[in-house]
Coordinates of C-alpha atoms in Angstrom, one line a residue:
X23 CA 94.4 139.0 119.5
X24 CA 93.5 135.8 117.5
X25 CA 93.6 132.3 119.4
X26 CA 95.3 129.6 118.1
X27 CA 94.0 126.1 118.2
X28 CA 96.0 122.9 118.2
X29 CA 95.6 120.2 116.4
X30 CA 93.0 117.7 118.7
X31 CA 89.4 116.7 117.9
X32 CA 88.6 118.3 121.3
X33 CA 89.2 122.2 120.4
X34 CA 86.7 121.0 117.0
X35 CA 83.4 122.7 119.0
X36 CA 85.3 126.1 120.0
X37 CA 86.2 127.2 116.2
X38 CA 82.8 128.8 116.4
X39 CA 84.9 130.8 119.6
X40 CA 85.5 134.6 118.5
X41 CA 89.3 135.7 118.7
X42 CA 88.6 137.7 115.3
X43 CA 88.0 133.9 113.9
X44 CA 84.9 134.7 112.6
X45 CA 83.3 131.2 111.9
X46 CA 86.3 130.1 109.7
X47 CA 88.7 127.5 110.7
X48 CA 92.0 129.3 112.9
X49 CA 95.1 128.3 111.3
X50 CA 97.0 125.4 112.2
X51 CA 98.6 125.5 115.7
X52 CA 96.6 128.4 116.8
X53 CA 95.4 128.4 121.0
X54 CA 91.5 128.3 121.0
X55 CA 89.3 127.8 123.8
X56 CA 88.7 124.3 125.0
X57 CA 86.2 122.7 124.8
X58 CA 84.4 123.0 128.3
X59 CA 82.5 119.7 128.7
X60 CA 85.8 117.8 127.9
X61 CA 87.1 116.4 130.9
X62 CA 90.7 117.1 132.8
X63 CA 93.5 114.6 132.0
X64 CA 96.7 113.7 133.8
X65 CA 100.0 112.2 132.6
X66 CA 101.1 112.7 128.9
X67 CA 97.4 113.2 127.6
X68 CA 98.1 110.4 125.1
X69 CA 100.1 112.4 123.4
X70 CA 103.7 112.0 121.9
X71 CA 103.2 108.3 121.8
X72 CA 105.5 107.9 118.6
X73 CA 108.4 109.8 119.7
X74 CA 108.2 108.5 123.3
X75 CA 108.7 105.0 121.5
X76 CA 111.8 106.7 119.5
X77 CA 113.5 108.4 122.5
X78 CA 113.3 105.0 124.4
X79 CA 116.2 103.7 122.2
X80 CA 119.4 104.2 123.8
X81 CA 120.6 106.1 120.7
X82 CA 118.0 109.0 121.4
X83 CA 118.2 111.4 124.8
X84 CA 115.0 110.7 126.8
X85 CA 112.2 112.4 125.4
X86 CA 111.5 115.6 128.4
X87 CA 110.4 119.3 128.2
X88 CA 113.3 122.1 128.0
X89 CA 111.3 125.3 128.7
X90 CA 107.3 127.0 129.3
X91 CA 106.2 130.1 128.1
X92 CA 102.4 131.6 129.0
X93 CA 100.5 134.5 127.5
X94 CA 98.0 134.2 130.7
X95 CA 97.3 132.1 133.5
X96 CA 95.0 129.8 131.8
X97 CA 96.8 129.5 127.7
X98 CA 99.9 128.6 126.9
X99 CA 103.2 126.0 126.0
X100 CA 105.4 123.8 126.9
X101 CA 108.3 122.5 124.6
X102 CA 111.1 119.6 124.6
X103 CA 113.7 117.9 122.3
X104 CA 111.3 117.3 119.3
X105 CA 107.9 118.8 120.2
X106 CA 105.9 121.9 121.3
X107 CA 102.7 121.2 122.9
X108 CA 99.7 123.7 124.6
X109 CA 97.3 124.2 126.9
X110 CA 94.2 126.9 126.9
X111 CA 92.4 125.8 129.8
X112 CA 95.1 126.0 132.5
X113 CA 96.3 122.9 131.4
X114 CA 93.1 121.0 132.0
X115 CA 93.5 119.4 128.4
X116 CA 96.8 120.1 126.1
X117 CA 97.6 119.2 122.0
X118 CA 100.3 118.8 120.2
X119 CA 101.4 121.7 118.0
X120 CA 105.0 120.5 116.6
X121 CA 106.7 117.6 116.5
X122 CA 110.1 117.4 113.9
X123 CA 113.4 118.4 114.1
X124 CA 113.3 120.9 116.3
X125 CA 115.1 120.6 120.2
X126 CA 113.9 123.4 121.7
X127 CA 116.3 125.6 124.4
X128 CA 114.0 128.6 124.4
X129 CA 110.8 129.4 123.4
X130 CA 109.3 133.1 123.8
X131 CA 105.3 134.0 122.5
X132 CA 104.2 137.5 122.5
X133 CA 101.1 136.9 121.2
X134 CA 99.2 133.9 120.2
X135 CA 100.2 133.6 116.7
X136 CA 103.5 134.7 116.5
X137 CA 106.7 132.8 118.4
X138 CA 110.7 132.5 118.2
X139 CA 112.8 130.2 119.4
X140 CA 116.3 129.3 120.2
X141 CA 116.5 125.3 119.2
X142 CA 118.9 122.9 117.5
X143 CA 118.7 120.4 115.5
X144 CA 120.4 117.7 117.7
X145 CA 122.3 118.2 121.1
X146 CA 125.2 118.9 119.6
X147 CA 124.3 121.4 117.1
X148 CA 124.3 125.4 117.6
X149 CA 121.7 126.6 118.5
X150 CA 119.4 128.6 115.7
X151 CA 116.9 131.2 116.2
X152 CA 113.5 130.2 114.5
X153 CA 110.5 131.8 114.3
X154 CA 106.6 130.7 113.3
X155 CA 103.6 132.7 112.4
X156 CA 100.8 130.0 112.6
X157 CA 101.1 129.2 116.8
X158 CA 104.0 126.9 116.2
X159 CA 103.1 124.4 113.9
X160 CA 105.4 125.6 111.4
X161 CA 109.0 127.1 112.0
X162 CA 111.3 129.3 109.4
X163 CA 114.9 129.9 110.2
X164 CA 115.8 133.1 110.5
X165 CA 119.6 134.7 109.5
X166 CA 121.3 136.2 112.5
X167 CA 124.3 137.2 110.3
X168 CA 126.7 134.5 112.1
X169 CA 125.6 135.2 115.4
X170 CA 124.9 132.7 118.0
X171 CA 122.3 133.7 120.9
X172 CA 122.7 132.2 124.1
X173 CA 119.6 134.1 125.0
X174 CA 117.0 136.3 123.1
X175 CA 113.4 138.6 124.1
X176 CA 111.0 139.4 121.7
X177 CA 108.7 142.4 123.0
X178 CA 106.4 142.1 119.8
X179 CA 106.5 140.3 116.5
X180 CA 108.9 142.9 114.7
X181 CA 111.3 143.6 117.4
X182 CA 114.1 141.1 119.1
X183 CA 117.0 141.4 120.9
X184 CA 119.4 138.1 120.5
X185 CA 121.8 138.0 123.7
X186 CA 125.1 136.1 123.2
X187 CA 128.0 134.8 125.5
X188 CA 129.7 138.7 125.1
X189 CA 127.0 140.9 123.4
X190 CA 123.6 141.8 122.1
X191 CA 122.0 142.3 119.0
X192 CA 118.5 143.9 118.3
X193 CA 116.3 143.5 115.1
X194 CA 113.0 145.9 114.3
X195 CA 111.6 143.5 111.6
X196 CA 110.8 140.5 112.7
X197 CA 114.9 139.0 112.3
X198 CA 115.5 140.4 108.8
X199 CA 118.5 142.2 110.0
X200 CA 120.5 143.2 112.8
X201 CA 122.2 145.8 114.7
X202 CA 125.0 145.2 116.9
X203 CA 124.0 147.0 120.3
X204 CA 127.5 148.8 122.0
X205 CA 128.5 146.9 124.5
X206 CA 131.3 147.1 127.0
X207 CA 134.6 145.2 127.3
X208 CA 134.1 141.7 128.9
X209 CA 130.2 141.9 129.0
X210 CA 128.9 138.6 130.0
X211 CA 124.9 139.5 130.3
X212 CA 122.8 142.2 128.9
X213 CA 119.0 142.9 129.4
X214 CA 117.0 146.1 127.7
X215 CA 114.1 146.9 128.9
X216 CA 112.3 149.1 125.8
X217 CA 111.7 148.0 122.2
X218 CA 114.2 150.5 120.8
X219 CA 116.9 148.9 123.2
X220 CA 117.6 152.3 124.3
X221 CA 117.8 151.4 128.1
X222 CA 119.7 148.7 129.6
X223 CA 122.4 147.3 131.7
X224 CA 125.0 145.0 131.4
X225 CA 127.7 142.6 133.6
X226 CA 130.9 142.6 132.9
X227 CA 133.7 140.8 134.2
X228 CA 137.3 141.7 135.6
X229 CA 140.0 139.8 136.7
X230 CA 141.4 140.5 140.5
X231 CA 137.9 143.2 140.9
X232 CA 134.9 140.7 140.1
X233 CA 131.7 142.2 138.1
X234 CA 130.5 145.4 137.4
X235 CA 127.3 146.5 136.3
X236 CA 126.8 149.4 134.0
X237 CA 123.7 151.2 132.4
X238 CA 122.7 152.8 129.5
X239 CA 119.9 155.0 128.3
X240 CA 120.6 156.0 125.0
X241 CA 121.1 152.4 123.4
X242 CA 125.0 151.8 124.3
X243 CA 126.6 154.9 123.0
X244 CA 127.5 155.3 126.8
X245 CA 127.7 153.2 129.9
X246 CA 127.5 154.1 133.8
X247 CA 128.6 152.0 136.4
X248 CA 125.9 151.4 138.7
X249 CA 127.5 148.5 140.9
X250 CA 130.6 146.8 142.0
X251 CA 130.7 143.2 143.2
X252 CA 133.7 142.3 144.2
X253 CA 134.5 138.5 143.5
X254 CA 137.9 136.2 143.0
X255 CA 136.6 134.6 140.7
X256 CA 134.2 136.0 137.7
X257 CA 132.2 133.6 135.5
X258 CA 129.1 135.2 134.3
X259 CA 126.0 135.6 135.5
X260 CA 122.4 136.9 134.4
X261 CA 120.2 140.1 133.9
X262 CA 116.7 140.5 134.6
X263 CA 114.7 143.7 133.7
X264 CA 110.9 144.5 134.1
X265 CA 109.6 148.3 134.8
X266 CA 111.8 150.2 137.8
X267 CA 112.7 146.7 138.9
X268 CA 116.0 145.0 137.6
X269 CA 118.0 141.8 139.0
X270 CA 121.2 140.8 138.7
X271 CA 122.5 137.2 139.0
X272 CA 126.4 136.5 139.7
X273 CA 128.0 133.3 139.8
X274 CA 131.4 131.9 142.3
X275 CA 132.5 128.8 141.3
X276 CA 131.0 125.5 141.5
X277 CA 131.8 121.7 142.5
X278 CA 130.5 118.6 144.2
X279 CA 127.2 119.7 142.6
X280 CA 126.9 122.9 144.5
X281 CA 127.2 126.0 143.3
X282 CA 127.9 129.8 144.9
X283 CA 126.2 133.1 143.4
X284 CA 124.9 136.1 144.5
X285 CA 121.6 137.8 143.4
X286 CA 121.3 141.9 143.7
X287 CA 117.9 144.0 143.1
X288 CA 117.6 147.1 142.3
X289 CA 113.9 148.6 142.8
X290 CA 114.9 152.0 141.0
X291 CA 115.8 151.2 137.8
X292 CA 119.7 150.9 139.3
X293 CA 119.7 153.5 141.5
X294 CA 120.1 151.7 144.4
X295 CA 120.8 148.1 145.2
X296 CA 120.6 145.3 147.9
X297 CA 122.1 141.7 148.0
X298 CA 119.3 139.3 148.4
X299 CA 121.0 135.9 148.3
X300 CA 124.8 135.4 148.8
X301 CA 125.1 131.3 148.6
X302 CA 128.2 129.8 149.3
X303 CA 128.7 126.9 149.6
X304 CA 131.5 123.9 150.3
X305 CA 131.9 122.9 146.6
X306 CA 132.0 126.5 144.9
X307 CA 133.3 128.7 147.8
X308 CA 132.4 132.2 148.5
X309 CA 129.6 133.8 147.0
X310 CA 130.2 137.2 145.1
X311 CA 130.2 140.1 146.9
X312 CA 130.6 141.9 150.3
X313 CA 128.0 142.7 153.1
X314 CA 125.1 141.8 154.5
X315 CA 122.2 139.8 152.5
X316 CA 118.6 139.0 153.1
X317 CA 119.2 135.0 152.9
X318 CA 122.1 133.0 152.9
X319 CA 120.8 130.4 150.6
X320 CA 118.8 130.1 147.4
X321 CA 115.6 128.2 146.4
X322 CA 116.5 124.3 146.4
X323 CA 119.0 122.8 149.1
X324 CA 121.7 122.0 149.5
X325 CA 124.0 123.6 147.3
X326 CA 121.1 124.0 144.4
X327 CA 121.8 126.2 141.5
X328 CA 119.2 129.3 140.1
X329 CA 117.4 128.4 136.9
X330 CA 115.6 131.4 135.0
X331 CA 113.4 134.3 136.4
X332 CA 110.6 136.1 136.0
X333 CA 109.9 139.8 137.4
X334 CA 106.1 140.9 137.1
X335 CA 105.2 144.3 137.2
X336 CA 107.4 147.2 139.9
X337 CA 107.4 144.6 142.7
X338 CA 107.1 140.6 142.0
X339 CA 109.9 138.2 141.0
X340 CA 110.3 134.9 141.2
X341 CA 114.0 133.0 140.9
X342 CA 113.7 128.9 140.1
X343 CA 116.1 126.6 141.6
X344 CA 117.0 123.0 141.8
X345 CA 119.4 120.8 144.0
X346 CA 120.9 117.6 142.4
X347 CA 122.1 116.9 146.1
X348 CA 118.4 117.2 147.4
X349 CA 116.9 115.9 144.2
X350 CA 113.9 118.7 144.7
X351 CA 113.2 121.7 142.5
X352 CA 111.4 124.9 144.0
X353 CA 111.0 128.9 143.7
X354 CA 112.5 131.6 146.4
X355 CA 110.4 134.8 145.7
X356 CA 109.9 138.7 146.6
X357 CA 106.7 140.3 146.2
X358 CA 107.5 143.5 147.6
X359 CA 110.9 144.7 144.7
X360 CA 113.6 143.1 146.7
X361 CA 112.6 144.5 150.3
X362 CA 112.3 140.9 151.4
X363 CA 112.7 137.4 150.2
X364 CA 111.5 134.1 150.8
X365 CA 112.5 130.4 149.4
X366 CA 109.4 128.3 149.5
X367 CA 109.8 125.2 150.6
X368 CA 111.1 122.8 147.4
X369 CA 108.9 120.2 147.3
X370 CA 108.7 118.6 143.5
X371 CA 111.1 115.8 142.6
X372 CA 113.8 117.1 139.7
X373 CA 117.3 119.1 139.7
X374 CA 116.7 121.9 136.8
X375 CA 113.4 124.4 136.2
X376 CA 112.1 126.9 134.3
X377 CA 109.2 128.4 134.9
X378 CA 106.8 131.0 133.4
X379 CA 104.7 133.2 135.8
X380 CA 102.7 135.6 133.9
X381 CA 100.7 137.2 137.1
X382 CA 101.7 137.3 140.4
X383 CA 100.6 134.4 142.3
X384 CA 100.2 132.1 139.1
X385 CA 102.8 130.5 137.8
X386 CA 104.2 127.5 135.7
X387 CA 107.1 125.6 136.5
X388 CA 108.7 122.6 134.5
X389 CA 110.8 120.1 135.1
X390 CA 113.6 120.5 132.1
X391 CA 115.3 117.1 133.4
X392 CA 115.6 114.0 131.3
X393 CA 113.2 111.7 134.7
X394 CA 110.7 113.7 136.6
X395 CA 109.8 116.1 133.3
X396 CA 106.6 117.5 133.9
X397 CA 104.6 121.1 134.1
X398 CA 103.4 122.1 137.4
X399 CA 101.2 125.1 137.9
X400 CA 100.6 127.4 141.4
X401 CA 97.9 129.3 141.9
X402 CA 99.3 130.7 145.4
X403 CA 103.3 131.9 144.3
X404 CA 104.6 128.8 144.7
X405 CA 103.2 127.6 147.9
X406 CA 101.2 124.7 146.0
X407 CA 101.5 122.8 143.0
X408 CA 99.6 120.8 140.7
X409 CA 100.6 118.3 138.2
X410 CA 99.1 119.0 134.7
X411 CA 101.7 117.0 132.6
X412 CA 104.2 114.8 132.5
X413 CA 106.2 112.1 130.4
X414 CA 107.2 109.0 132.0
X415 CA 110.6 108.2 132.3
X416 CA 112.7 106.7 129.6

């Protein structure tokens, strides 16, 4: 697949690289390899100086990174209200791809050229699903016929699915058009695990029962209930598919900055299931569900709330977490498909993550925050961390 190189003097002695570059120049905003004499850097890499200078006005949020995305352990992005940046030398060294308009939510790179993203134009704007073909440097709107995605996977360059607050959507060129994917009544969260959207599940809510969770394999023409979890209360949740392995996050309610939820796994594809984390707590009450559960608390205490997660293969996942209360942000993980489950000790300063793992024991964790915002990489599943950027507070 071809590299894509950002836009610093210090990629200028790897364009010779191969990638299927040939000795041309890559485009602009394409990830090529580093130079390797160039020495490591810490902080903000000198980078973002002029809209650092903006966001200090009072008029602007503070300049800080909303979400990561990486192809491999060693090459990928990070991205924030204005800017997309990158790294190919496990973040060693990084260069600015994008800075404009664009406040990124969500960005997601199946390959090293081609990218979408869920981003707005200012805080209070919808959010628009965009889409570039040059690494990042340049971005296109694409027409989701009205919709609004809360959410969206892209397994290649042609096919998406957009996910919004009661539905899903699935395109098979590139976000030309779109198909509505049947959906039950009162779905709040949908994951498909196959480019055709053929198999999938979704969460749907019921007042006085709490969720359920149904399945599909022939793309929504019918649904199975797979699991029950009672709840007084039903907000929403989230739904995380990879292989046999799928998750399912449920939310109680929230206050005092705590919140209750319950995570499931199912190692089967849905078959059978087993509660790994029922948190409740003072502010939010009970968490969702009945019966026993492998831990009574998530990753970040007290009271901390799940950020996004990240299932590798049939048997890894990793859930991110932060605690306003404990001001730490951290990982709880199983590496064995739900049989067991472990919150490593939270340890970085910050309230809200996301993080990117794309093998097993390497990871990358940012700190989406407006202080604190950095990317933090673990070479050990969340054990360690390393610093390899950050922006200083406003």
């Amino acid at each position: 697949m071809a590299k894509r190189t950002f836009r610093s003097a210090l990629l200028a002695a790897a364009l010779a690289l191969t990638w299927g570059l040939g000795t041309s120049a890559p485009a602009q905003g394409t990830v090529a390899e580093a130079a390797s004499s160039a020495p490591c850097q810490t902080g903000d890499h000198g980078l973002l100086q002029k809209l650092q200078k903006q966001h200090a006005s009072k008029t602007l949020d503070p300049l800080h990174i909303t979400d990561v995305n990486f192809l491999s352990d060693t090459t990928g992005r990070a991205a924030g209200n204005g800017f997309l940046i990158g790294t190919s030398n496990g973040g060693c060294n990084w260069q600015e791809i994008y800075t404009g308009q664009w406040q990124f939510d969500q960005i997601v790179f199946p390959n090293n050229v081609t990218g979408f993203a869920l981003a707005r134009t200012s805080p209070e704007a919808a959010a628009k699903l965009i889409a570039t073909s040059d690494g990042g440097s340049h971005w296109k709107v694409l027409n989701t016929s009205g919709q609004v995605f809360k959410k969206m996977d892209a397994q290649d360059g042609q096919y998406i699915i957009g996910y919004t607050s009661n539905g899903a959507y699935k395109s098979s060129n590139g976000g030309t058009s779109w198909t509505k994917i049947k959906t039950p009544a009162n779905t709040r969260a949908a994951v498909f695990t196959d480019k055709s959207a053929l198999k999938g599940f979704t969460l749907t809510v019921h007042p006085g029962v709490g969720y359920k969770l149904h399945k599909t394999v022939n793309g929504g023409t019918s649904w199975a209930t797979v699991l029950t979890i009672p709840s007084g209360t039903a907000f929403g949740g989230e739904l995380y598919a990879e292989g046999s392995q799928v998750w399912a996050l449920a939310y109680g309610e929230s206050g005092m900055s705590q919140v209750s939820y319950s995570l499931y796994a199912s190692h089967d594809g849905g078959v059978h299931w087993k509660r790994i984390i029922a948190q409740s707590t003072a502010g939010g009450g009970p968490a969702p569900g009945t019966g026993p559960a492998l831990v009574k608390k998530g990753p970040a205490s007290p009271g901390g709330h799940p950020g996004n997660m990240q299932l590798i293969g049939s048997s890894a996942a990793y859930l991110a977490g932060g605690s306003p209360a404990g001001g730490k942000v951290g990982v709880g993980r199983s590496l064995d498909g739900g049989k067991s489950w472990s919150n490593v000790p939270a340890v970085l300063p910050g309230f809200d993550a996301r993080i990117s793992f794309p093998s097993i024991k390497t990871g990358w964790l940012a700190v989406t925050n407006a202080s604190n915002t950095a990317v933090y990489v673990t070479h050990d599943g969340g054990v360690s961390w390393n610093k390899k950027f950050s922006l200083p507070d406003a």
